[in-house]
Amino acid sequence: MTYSFEQLHSFTMGMLTKIGCPEDQAKTAADVLLSADLRGVDSHGVARLSGYVRLWEKGRINATPNVRVVHETPSTAVVDGDGGLGLVVAPFAMKVAIEKAKIAGTGWVSVKNSNHYGIAGYHAMQALAHDMIGISLTNASPLVAPTFSQERLLGTNPIAVAIPAKDQPPFVADLATTTAANGKLEILQRKGMDTPTGWVQDKEGNPTTSANGVKDGGALLPLGGDREHGSHKGYALGSVVDIFSAVLSGANYGPWVPPFVAFLEPDPNPVGEGIGHFFGAMRVDAFRPADEFKAHMDNWITRFRAAKPTPGNEKVLIPGDPERELEAIRMKDGIPLLDPVVKDLTELGERFGVKF
């Protein structure tokens, strides 16, 4: 079934205000969630709304946080999210990074005491309107086994970078540092399908294609899948995200990051506060004139688009192309939701008196 952006946005706002979010924060959170659905990252959109509500019911999300800067220099800051929705905390922190970049040329903000912040790309893209390059990182629940490990010590720990162009659409890279994000397993579980090889290992550390492999005690694998295909590089990238997001800010890192699911309790001996994020904003004209840079970005993009595709492939894509094209389609034709998601949201709405 398909639903309009407006319908899903209104429902999301209604649910978030029901749990106590101020209207402006509920709108910000709904904007972030629906951006995922529009861009085809269905695992991080409204399908996760009930997960946030369950965390609120467990007292693990503060619906009325006092999000604030607790330490800063002219170009850096640490933000305390006060246990709020990451969907609210992250836009606040990215705005701080942008404001610092306006003055200092670059702005860098590390965040503690937050929660899951939606898709990384949304936050990085906030810099584009200011002729800035945006960077967005976050750590996440430990579902990933480092190369050669049976233990789950890292999250999917995404990296997003958004770079403005002139006449061409912006370059937007948004990727997990694992072979696949956990949300993709959730989608396969709903469809009753297996995973491709290289996504998951079982609890003994052996390869598996079960979409329930992580639920059954296994782990997601770093980008690359195994050592022969470069998993040590994905492991290293995920580690950098963890350190920048949490060790730098005072959030929990590694196996101490609190789980997104409400039925699992956080570690009773945390090493920090909540989940951590890291944001960067770089003013293009701090390096060269913005128009000159963006004209060369157009040239870069145009040349890569003109690359001769391999047999069986239509064209070479630029990071951000599939999401941008899908966003235009879904804004016009609606956002498709799987039946289990519709059922979940309908029941959620009935429980709180918000019509879905």
mmCIF file of C-alpha atoms in Angstrom:
data_model
loop_
_atom_site.group_PDB
_atom_site.id
_atom_site.type_symbol
_atom_site.label_atom_id
_atom_site.label_comp_id
_atom_site.label_asym_id
_atom_site.label_seq_id
_atom_site.Cartn_x
_atom_site.Cartn_y
_atom_site.Cartn_z
ATOM 1 C CA MET A 1 0.000 0.000 0.000
ATOM 2 C CA THR A 2 1.157 3.560 -0.687
ATOM 3 C CA TYR A 3 0.648 6.631 1.469
ATOM 4 C CA SER A 4 1.269 10.281 0.735
ATOM 5 C CA PHE A 5 4.139 12.132 2.353
ATOM 6 C CA GLU A 6 1.635 14.485 3.984
ATOM 7 C CA GLN A 7 -0.385 11.639 5.515
ATOM 8 C CA LEU A 8 2.650 9.898 7.016
ATOM 9 C CA HIS A 9 4.188 13.182 8.174
ATOM 10 C CA SER A 10 0.959 14.200 9.905
ATOM 11 C CA PHE A 11 0.635 10.806 11.608
ATOM 12 C CA THR A 12 4.247 10.878 12.774
ATOM 13 C CA MET A 13 3.855 14.379 14.193
ATOM 14 C CA GLY A 14 0.622 13.343 15.902
ATOM 15 C CA MET A 15 2.283 10.355 17.542
ATOM 16 C CA LEU A 16 5.294 12.329 18.730
ATOM 17 C CA THR A 17 3.183 15.108 20.230
ATOM 18 C CA LYS A 18 1.123 12.400 21.988
ATOM 19 C CA ILE A 19 4.227 11.229 23.844
ATOM 20 C CA GLY A 20 4.993 14.811 24.863
ATOM 21 C CA CYS A 21 7.278 16.227 22.168
ATOM 22 C CA PRO A 22 6.855 19.989 21.630
ATOM 23 C CA GLU A 23 5.284 20.646 18.224
ATOM 24 C CA ASP A 24 8.406 22.174 16.682
ATOM 25 C CA GLN A 25 10.520 19.205 17.765
ATOM 26 C CA ALA A 26 7.865 16.749 16.559
ATOM 27 C CA LYS A 27 7.959 18.428 13.143
ATOM 28 C CA THR A 28 11.759 18.230 12.994
ATOM 29 C CA ALA A 29 11.691 14.547 13.957
ATOM 30 C CA ALA A 30 8.970 13.813 11.381
ATOM 31 C CA ASP A 31 10.999 15.617 8.699
ATOM 32 C CA VAL A 32 14.005 13.403 9.453
ATOM 33 C CA LEU A 33 12.018 10.152 9.539
ATOM 34 C CA LEU A 34 10.077 10.848 6.339
ATOM 35 C CA SER A 35 13.241 11.868 4.501
ATOM 36 C CA ALA A 36 14.330 8.244 4.879
ATOM 37 C CA ASP A 37 11.099 6.916 3.349
ATOM 38 C CA LEU A 38 11.257 9.407 0.486
ATOM 39 C CA ARG A 39 14.858 8.495 -0.306
ATOM 40 C CA GLY A 40 14.179 4.753 -0.243
ATOM 41 C CA VAL A 41 15.863 3.999 3.079
ATOM 42 C CA ASP A 42 12.677 2.299 4.271
ATOM 43 C CA SER A 43 14.391 0.668 7.241
ATOM 44 C CA HIS A 44 14.985 4.073 8.872
ATOM 45 C CA GLY A 45 11.650 5.766 8.216
ATOM 46 C CA VAL A 46 8.184 5.438 9.740
ATOM 47 C CA ALA A 47 8.811 1.710 10.162
ATOM 48 C CA ARG A 48 10.949 2.715 13.165
ATOM 49 C CA LEU A 49 8.386 5.029 14.760
ATOM 50 C CA SER A 50 7.015 2.387 17.125
ATOM 51 C CA GLY A 51 10.587 1.606 18.208
ATOM 52 C CA TYR A 52 11.089 5.188 19.373
ATOM 53 C CA VAL A 53 7.739 5.112 21.192
ATOM 54 C CA ARG A 54 8.648 1.889 22.988
ATOM 55 C CA LEU A 55 11.938 3.447 24.131
ATOM 56 C CA TRP A 56 9.968 6.429 25.463
ATOM 57 C CA GLU A 57 7.633 4.054 27.313
ATOM 58 C CA LYS A 58 10.687 2.410 28.915
ATOM 59 C CA GLY A 59 11.930 5.819 30.070
ATOM 60 C CA ARG A 60 14.929 5.718 27.755
ATOM 61 C CA ILE A 61 13.906 8.711 25.600
ATOM 62 C CA ASN A 62 13.241 12.168 27.003
ATOM 63 C CA ALA A 63 10.403 13.782 25.026
ATOM 64 C CA THR A 64 11.246 17.282 26.301
ATOM 65 C CA PRO A 65 15.057 17.415 26.332
ATOM 66 C CA ASN A 66 17.182 20.435 27.181
ATOM 67 C CA VAL A 67 19.569 20.027 24.239
ATOM 68 C CA ARG A 68 22.564 22.279 24.821
ATOM 69 C CA VAL A 69 26.213 23.019 24.128
ATOM 70 C CA VAL A 70 28.301 21.968 27.135
ATOM 71 C CA HIS A 71 31.791 22.724 25.825
ATOM 72 C CA GLU A 72 33.041 24.760 22.877
ATOM 73 C CA THR A 73 35.838 26.594 21.100
ATOM 74 C CA PRO A 74 35.392 28.931 18.107
ATOM 75 C CA SER A 75 35.256 25.969 15.703
ATOM 76 C CA THR A 76 34.242 22.994 17.887
ATOM 77 C CA ALA A 77 31.555 22.005 20.375
ATOM 78 C CA VAL A 78 30.188 19.146 22.431
ATOM 79 C CA VAL A 79 26.402 18.894 22.598
ATOM 80 C CA ASP A 80 24.514 17.095 25.382
ATOM 81 C CA GLY A 81 21.267 15.687 23.982
ATOM 82 C CA ASP A 82 19.701 15.183 27.427
ATOM 83 C CA GLY A 83 18.411 11.763 26.385
ATOM 84 C CA GLY A 84 16.248 13.257 23.637
ATOM 85 C CA LEU A 85 15.242 11.823 20.292
ATOM 86 C CA GLY A 86 18.296 11.686 18.057
ATOM 87 C CA LEU A 87 15.915 12.952 15.365
ATOM 88 C CA VAL A 88 15.820 16.233 17.327
ATOM 89 C CA VAL A 89 19.305 16.312 18.860
ATOM 90 C CA ALA A 90 21.156 15.768 15.570
ATOM 91 C CA PRO A 91 19.586 18.717 13.653
ATOM 92 C CA PHE A 92 20.394 20.965 16.636
ATOM 93 C CA ALA A 93 24.034 19.833 16.611
ATOM 94 C CA MET A 94 24.370 20.154 12.834
ATOM 95 C CA LYS A 95 23.057 23.711 13.068
ATOM 96 C CA VAL A 96 25.745 24.461 15.665
ATOM 97 C CA ALA A 97 28.395 23.104 13.266
ATOM 98 C CA ILE A 98 27.048 25.262 10.422
ATOM 99 C CA GLU A 99 26.960 28.414 12.566
ATOM 100 C CA LYS A 100 30.550 27.836 13.673
ATOM 101 C CA ALA A 101 31.637 27.268 10.076
ATOM 102 C CA LYS A 102 30.100 30.598 9.078
ATOM 103 C CA ILE A 103 32.522 32.288 11.473
ATOM 104 C CA ALA A 104 35.567 30.029 11.598
ATOM 105 C CA GLY A 105 35.429 28.397 8.157
ATOM 106 C CA THR A 106 34.756 24.949 9.619
ATOM 107 C CA GLY A 107 32.616 23.669 12.467
ATOM 108 C CA TRP A 108 32.944 20.324 14.255
ATOM 109 C CA VAL A 109 30.451 19.031 16.809
ATOM 110 C CA SER A 110 30.514 15.810 18.811
ATOM 111 C CA VAL A 111 27.344 14.699 20.624
ATOM 112 C CA LYS A 112 26.646 12.612 23.714
ATOM 113 C CA ASN A 113 23.491 11.504 25.529
ATOM 114 C CA SER A 114 21.438 11.060 22.352
ATOM 115 C CA ASN A 115 19.477 8.290 20.635
ATOM 116 C CA HIS A 116 19.139 6.878 17.093
ATOM 117 C CA TYR A 117 19.153 9.856 14.695
ATOM 118 C CA GLY A 118 17.593 8.458 11.515
ATOM 119 C CA ILE A 119 19.516 8.544 8.231
ATOM 120 C CA ALA A 120 22.960 10.094 8.333
ATOM 121 C CA GLY A 121 22.516 11.770 4.953
ATOM 122 C CA TYR A 122 19.701 14.047 6.134
ATOM 123 C CA HIS A 123 21.973 15.802 8.603
ATOM 124 C CA ALA A 124 24.931 16.143 6.228
ATOM 125 C CA MET A 125 22.650 17.659 3.578
ATOM 126 C CA GLN A 126 21.689 20.535 5.869
ATOM 127 C CA ALA A 127 25.028 22.146 5.008
ATOM 128 C CA LEU A 128 24.311 22.300 1.257
ATOM 129 C CA ALA A 129 22.066 25.364 1.408
ATOM 130 C CA HIS A 130 24.964 27.310 2.946
ATOM 131 C CA ASP A 131 27.511 26.381 0.241
ATOM 132 C CA MET A 132 29.147 24.070 2.742
ATOM 133 C CA ILE A 133 30.246 20.452 2.748
ATOM 134 C CA GLY A 134 28.394 18.487 5.429
ATOM 135 C CA ILE A 135 29.624 15.425 7.321
ATOM 136 C CA SER A 136 27.518 13.218 9.584
ATOM 137 C CA LEU A 137 28.569 10.170 11.638
ATOM 138 C CA THR A 138 26.919 8.178 14.412
ATOM 139 C CA ASN A 139 27.653 5.088 16.426
ATOM 140 C CA ALA A 140 24.923 2.526 17.032
ATOM 141 C CA SER A 141 23.912 -0.611 18.891
ATOM 142 C CA PRO A 142 26.653 -3.277 18.877
ATOM 143 C CA LEU A 143 25.552 -5.745 16.200
ATOM 144 C CA VAL A 144 28.808 -5.970 14.236
ATOM 145 C CA ALA A 145 31.706 -8.364 14.776
ATOM 146 C CA PRO A 146 35.144 -6.910 13.983
ATOM 147 C CA THR A 147 37.230 -8.934 11.543
ATOM 148 C CA PHE A 148 38.182 -12.302 13.152
ATOM 149 C CA SER A 149 35.825 -11.696 16.131
ATOM 150 C CA GLN A 150 32.833 -13.744 17.295
ATOM 151 C CA GLU A 151 31.761 -10.887 19.578
ATOM 152 C CA ARG A 152 29.568 -7.969 18.535
ATOM 153 C CA LEU A 153 31.488 -4.814 19.432
ATOM 154 C CA LEU A 154 30.515 -2.141 16.880
ATOM 155 C CA GLY A 155 27.382 -0.678 15.355
ATOM 156 C CA THR A 156 26.604 -0.212 11.669
ATOM 157 C CA ASN A 157 28.194 3.238 12.253
ATOM 158 C CA PRO A 158 27.292 5.146 9.068
ATOM 159 C CA ILE A 159 29.219 7.908 7.317
ATOM 160 C CA ALA A 160 27.517 10.589 5.224
ATOM 161 C CA VAL A 161 29.133 13.373 3.210
ATOM 162 C CA ALA A 162 27.163 15.964 1.206
ATOM 163 C CA ILE A 163 28.969 18.208 -1.303
ATOM 164 C CA PRO A 164 27.289 21.058 -3.213
ATOM 165 C CA ALA A 165 27.480 21.481 -6.989
ATOM 166 C CA LYS A 166 26.286 24.264 -9.308
ATOM 167 C CA ASP A 167 23.881 23.000 -11.995
ATOM 168 C CA GLN A 168 24.247 19.326 -11.140
ATOM 169 C CA PRO A 169 22.542 17.753 -8.104
ATOM 170 C CA PRO A 170 24.761 17.545 -5.011
ATOM 171 C CA PHE A 171 27.065 14.615 -4.348
ATOM 172 C CA VAL A 172 25.588 12.766 -1.345
ATOM 173 C CA ALA A 173 27.331 9.645 -0.032
ATOM 174 C CA ASP A 174 25.453 7.909 2.805
ATOM 175 C CA LEU A 175 26.713 4.472 3.751
ATOM 176 C CA ALA A 176 26.926 2.052 6.629
ATOM 177 C CA THR A 177 30.394 0.742 7.472
ATOM 178 C CA THR A 178 28.923 -2.771 7.339
ATOM 179 C CA THR A 179 28.127 -4.840 4.264
ATOM 180 C CA ALA A 180 24.449 -4.104 4.996
ATOM 181 C CA ALA A 181 22.535 -2.117 7.604
ATOM 182 C CA ASN A 182 20.492 -4.008 10.195
ATOM 183 C CA GLY A 183 17.336 -2.391 8.821
ATOM 184 C CA LYS A 184 17.821 -4.354 5.608
ATOM 185 C CA LEU A 185 17.710 -7.558 7.634
ATOM 186 C CA GLU A 186 14.429 -6.378 9.158
ATOM 187 C CA ILE A 187 12.988 -5.853 5.678
ATOM 188 C CA LEU A 188 14.109 -9.330 4.572
ATOM 189 C CA GLN A 189 12.584 -10.805 7.745
ATOM 190 C CA ARG A 190 9.248 -9.179 6.900
ATOM 191 C CA LYS A 191 9.482 -10.614 3.380
ATOM 192 C CA GLY A 192 10.609 -14.060 4.556
ATOM 193 C CA MET A 193 13.794 -13.904 2.472
ATOM 194 C CA ASP A 194 17.443 -14.851 3.055
ATOM 195 C CA THR A 195 20.385 -12.455 2.913
ATOM 196 C CA PRO A 196 23.138 -12.472 0.285
ATOM 197 C CA THR A 197 26.388 -14.139 1.300
ATOM 198 C CA GLY A 198 28.736 -11.878 3.250
ATOM 199 C CA TRP A 199 26.160 -9.952 5.295
ATOM 200 C CA VAL A 200 25.965 -12.042 8.468
ATOM 201 C CA GLN A 201 27.834 -14.625 10.517
ATOM 202 C CA ASP A 202 26.212 -17.033 12.991
ATOM 203 C CA LYS A 203 26.959 -17.174 16.721
ATOM 204 C CA GLU A 204 29.957 -19.436 16.097
ATOM 205 C CA GLY A 205 31.398 -16.982 13.593
ATOM 206 C CA ASN A 206 30.501 -19.011 10.492
ATOM 207 C CA PRO A 207 28.924 -17.461 7.356
ATOM 208 C CA THR A 208 25.122 -17.634 7.179
ATOM 209 C CA THR A 209 22.410 -16.303 4.886
ATOM 210 C CA SER A 210 19.677 -16.327 7.528
ATOM 211 C CA ALA A 211 17.973 -12.930 7.885
ATOM 212 C CA ASN A 212 17.504 -13.922 11.548
ATOM 213 C CA GLY A 213 21.212 -14.590 12.006
ATOM 214 C CA VAL A 214 21.754 -11.583 14.260
ATOM 215 C CA LYS A 215 18.579 -12.318 16.264
ATOM 216 C CA ASP A 216 19.891 -15.844 16.782
ATOM 217 C CA GLY A 217 23.125 -14.613 18.358
ATOM 218 C CA GLY A 218 25.211 -13.964 15.264
ATOM 219 C CA ALA A 219 26.545 -10.655 13.980
ATOM 220 C CA LEU A 220 26.561 -8.302 11.043
ATOM 221 C CA LEU A 221 29.861 -8.145 9.153
ATOM 222 C CA PRO A 222 32.026 -5.096 8.445
ATOM 223 C CA LEU A 223 32.027 -3.657 4.927
ATOM 224 C CA GLY A 224 33.803 -6.223 2.758
ATOM 225 C CA GLY A 225 32.306 -9.256 4.492
ATOM 226 C CA ASP A 226 35.544 -11.140 5.132
ATOM 227 C CA ARG A 227 39.290 -10.471 5.298
ATOM 228 C CA GLU A 228 39.858 -11.527 1.675
ATOM 229 C CA HIS A 229 37.341 -8.925 0.485
ATOM 230 C CA GLY A 230 38.567 -6.113 2.742
ATOM 231 C CA SER A 231 36.460 -6.437 5.918
ATOM 232 C CA HIS A 232 39.415 -5.045 7.884
ATOM 233 C CA LYS A 233 38.815 -1.745 6.068
ATOM 234 C CA GLY A 234 35.139 -1.700 7.037
ATOM 235 C CA TYR A 235 36.151 -2.551 10.605
ATOM 236 C CA ALA A 236 38.605 0.368 10.630
ATOM 237 C CA LEU A 237 36.024 2.807 9.242
ATOM 238 C CA GLY A 238 33.405 1.719 11.801
ATOM 239 C CA SER A 239 35.973 2.165 14.554
ATOM 240 C CA VAL A 240 36.771 5.722 13.440
ATOM 241 C CA VAL A 241 33.058 6.588 13.520
ATOM 242 C CA ASP A 242 32.739 5.110 17.023
ATOM 243 C CA ILE A 243 35.726 7.069 18.341
ATOM 244 C CA PHE A 244 34.744 10.407 16.747
ATOM 245 C CA SER A 245 31.115 10.046 17.852
ATOM 246 C CA ALA A 246 31.567 8.747 21.382
ATOM 247 C CA VAL A 247 35.089 8.609 22.786
ATOM 248 C CA LEU A 248 35.444 12.254 21.733
ATOM 249 C CA SER A 249 32.108 13.380 23.214
ATOM 250 C CA GLY A 250 31.638 11.246 26.312
ATOM 251 C CA ALA A 251 28.925 8.968 24.880
ATOM 252 C CA ASN A 252 28.937 5.173 25.150
ATOM 253 C CA TYR A 253 31.145 3.371 22.647
ATOM 254 C CA GLY A 254 31.745 -0.160 21.376
ATOM 255 C CA PRO A 255 29.748 -2.844 23.218
ATOM 256 C CA TRP A 256 28.388 -0.300 25.745
ATOM 257 C CA VAL A 257 26.217 1.563 23.203
ATOM 258 C CA PRO A 258 22.585 1.107 24.347
ATOM 259 C CA PRO A 259 20.395 -1.073 22.098
ATOM 260 C CA PHE A 260 17.707 0.529 19.928
ATOM 261 C CA VAL A 261 15.195 -2.194 20.785
ATOM 262 C CA ALA A 262 13.296 -1.575 24.012
ATOM 263 C CA PHE A 263 13.191 -5.253 25.060
ATOM 264 C CA LEU A 264 16.974 -5.260 25.587
ATOM 265 C CA GLU A 265 18.325 -3.360 28.565
ATOM 266 C CA PRO A 266 21.365 -1.056 28.319
ATOM 267 C CA ASP A 267 24.598 -2.184 29.937
ATOM 268 C CA PRO A 268 24.306 -1.659 33.724
ATOM 269 C CA ASN A 269 27.856 -0.260 33.767
ATOM 270 C CA PRO A 270 27.976 2.312 30.957
ATOM 271 C CA VAL A 271 31.201 4.065 30.021
ATOM 272 C CA GLY A 272 29.429 7.224 28.848
ATOM 273 C CA GLU A 273 26.065 8.852 28.232
ATOM 274 C CA GLY A 274 23.685 7.587 25.543
ATOM 275 C CA ILE A 275 24.537 7.280 21.867
ATOM 276 C CA GLY A 276 27.091 9.571 20.194
ATOM 277 C CA HIS A 277 27.165 11.500 16.911
ATOM 278 C CA PHE A 278 29.715 13.636 15.091
ATOM 279 C CA PHE A 279 29.040 16.450 12.610
ATOM 280 C CA GLY A 280 31.164 18.635 10.405
ATOM 281 C CA ALA A 281 30.469 21.664 8.236
ATOM 282 C CA MET A 282 33.120 23.144 5.945
ATOM 283 C CA ARG A 283 32.560 26.435 4.165
ATOM 284 C CA VAL A 284 33.625 25.921 0.544
ATOM 285 C CA ASP A 285 34.900 29.498 0.261
ATOM 286 C CA ALA A 286 37.289 28.797 3.113
ATOM 287 C CA PHE A 287 39.238 26.843 0.467
ATOM 288 C CA ARG A 288 38.393 28.467 -2.884
ATOM 289 C CA PRO A 289 35.599 30.666 -4.305
ATOM 290 C CA ALA A 290 32.322 28.764 -3.955
ATOM 291 C CA ASP A 291 31.151 29.341 -7.553
ATOM 292 C CA GLU A 292 34.502 28.161 -8.866
ATOM 293 C CA PHE A 293 34.393 25.026 -6.693
ATOM 294 C CA LYS A 294 30.789 24.217 -7.648
ATOM 295 C CA ALA A 295 31.555 24.646 -11.355
ATOM 296 C CA HIS A 296 34.370 22.112 -10.980
ATOM 297 C CA MET A 297 32.051 19.787 -9.039
ATOM 298 C CA ASP A 298 29.701 19.962 -12.046
ATOM 299 C CA ASN A 299 32.646 19.024 -14.247
ATOM 300 C CA TRP A 300 33.612 16.153 -11.927
ATOM 301 C CA ILE A 301 30.048 14.815 -11.859
ATOM 302 C CA THR A 302 29.547 15.194 -15.610
ATOM 303 C CA ARG A 303 32.757 13.329 -16.394
ATOM 304 C CA PHE A 304 31.910 10.448 -14.077
ATOM 305 C CA ARG A 305 28.397 10.210 -15.542
ATOM 306 C CA ALA A 306 29.981 9.967 -19.007
ATOM 307 C CA ALA A 307 32.049 6.915 -18.026
ATOM 308 C CA LYS A 308 31.474 3.883 -20.240
ATOM 309 C CA PRO A 309 29.322 1.413 -18.234
ATOM 310 C CA THR A 310 30.243 -2.229 -17.833
ATOM 311 C CA PRO A 311 28.293 -4.820 -19.848
ATOM 312 C CA GLY A 312 24.703 -5.175 -18.660
ATOM 313 C CA ASN A 313 24.653 -1.840 -16.840
ATOM 314 C CA GLU A 314 22.888 1.228 -18.188
ATOM 315 C CA LYS A 315 24.980 4.021 -16.669
ATOM 316 C CA VAL A 316 27.465 5.052 -14.001
ATOM 317 C CA LEU A 317 25.784 6.597 -10.963
ATOM 318 C CA ILE A 318 26.905 9.446 -8.731
ATOM 319 C CA PRO A 319 26.413 8.942 -4.966
ATOM 320 C CA GLY A 320 22.963 10.297 -4.162
ATOM 321 C CA ASP A 321 21.433 9.612 -7.607
ATOM 322 C CA PRO A 322 19.185 6.655 -6.682
ATOM 323 C CA GLU A 323 17.848 8.382 -3.558
ATOM 324 C CA ARG A 324 17.200 11.681 -5.382
ATOM 325 C CA GLU A 325 15.375 9.969 -8.242
ATOM 326 C CA LEU A 326 13.253 7.909 -5.852
ATOM 327 C CA GLU A 327 12.411 10.975 -3.749
ATOM 328 C CA ALA A 328 10.886 12.678 -6.799
ATOM 329 C CA ILE A 329 8.808 9.575 -7.558
ATOM 330 C CA ARG A 330 7.596 9.048 -4.000
ATOM 331 C CA MET A 331 6.664 12.689 -3.465
ATOM 332 C CA LYS A 332 4.431 12.340 -6.528
ATOM 333 C CA ASP A 333 3.141 8.771 -6.306
ATOM 334 C CA GLY A 334 3.310 8.086 -2.569
ATOM 335 C CA ILE A 335 5.439 6.026 -0.187
ATOM 336 C CA PRO A 336 4.948 2.220 -0.224
ATOM 337 C CA LEU A 337 4.752 0.444 3.135
ATOM 338 C CA LEU A 338 4.922 -3.300 3.741
ATOM 339 C CA ASP A 339 1.842 -4.900 5.318
ATOM 340 C CA PRO A 340 3.594 -5.610 8.657
ATOM 341 C CA VAL A 341 4.563 -1.916 8.907
ATOM 342 C CA VAL A 342 0.988 -0.804 8.146
ATOM 343 C CA LYS A 343 -0.320 -3.203 10.808
ATOM 344 C CA ASP A 344 2.239 -1.977 13.337
ATOM 345 C CA LEU A 345 1.475 1.715 12.724
ATOM 346 C CA THR A 346 -2.279 1.126 12.756
ATOM 347 C CA GLU A 347 -2.063 -0.611 16.134
ATOM 348 C CA LEU A 348 0.250 2.105 17.446
ATOM 349 C CA GLY A 349 -2.190 4.807 16.392
ATOM 350 C CA GLU A 350 -5.135 2.997 17.963
ATOM 351 C CA ARG A 351 -3.265 2.657 21.233
ATOM 352 C CA PHE A 352 -2.553 6.388 21.407
ATOM 353 C CA GLY A 353 -5.699 7.694 19.735
ATOM 354 C CA VAL A 354 -4.008 8.896 16.540
ATOM 355 C CA LYS A 355 -5.686 7.824 13.310
ATOM 356 C CA PHE A 356 -3.393 6.164 10.785
#
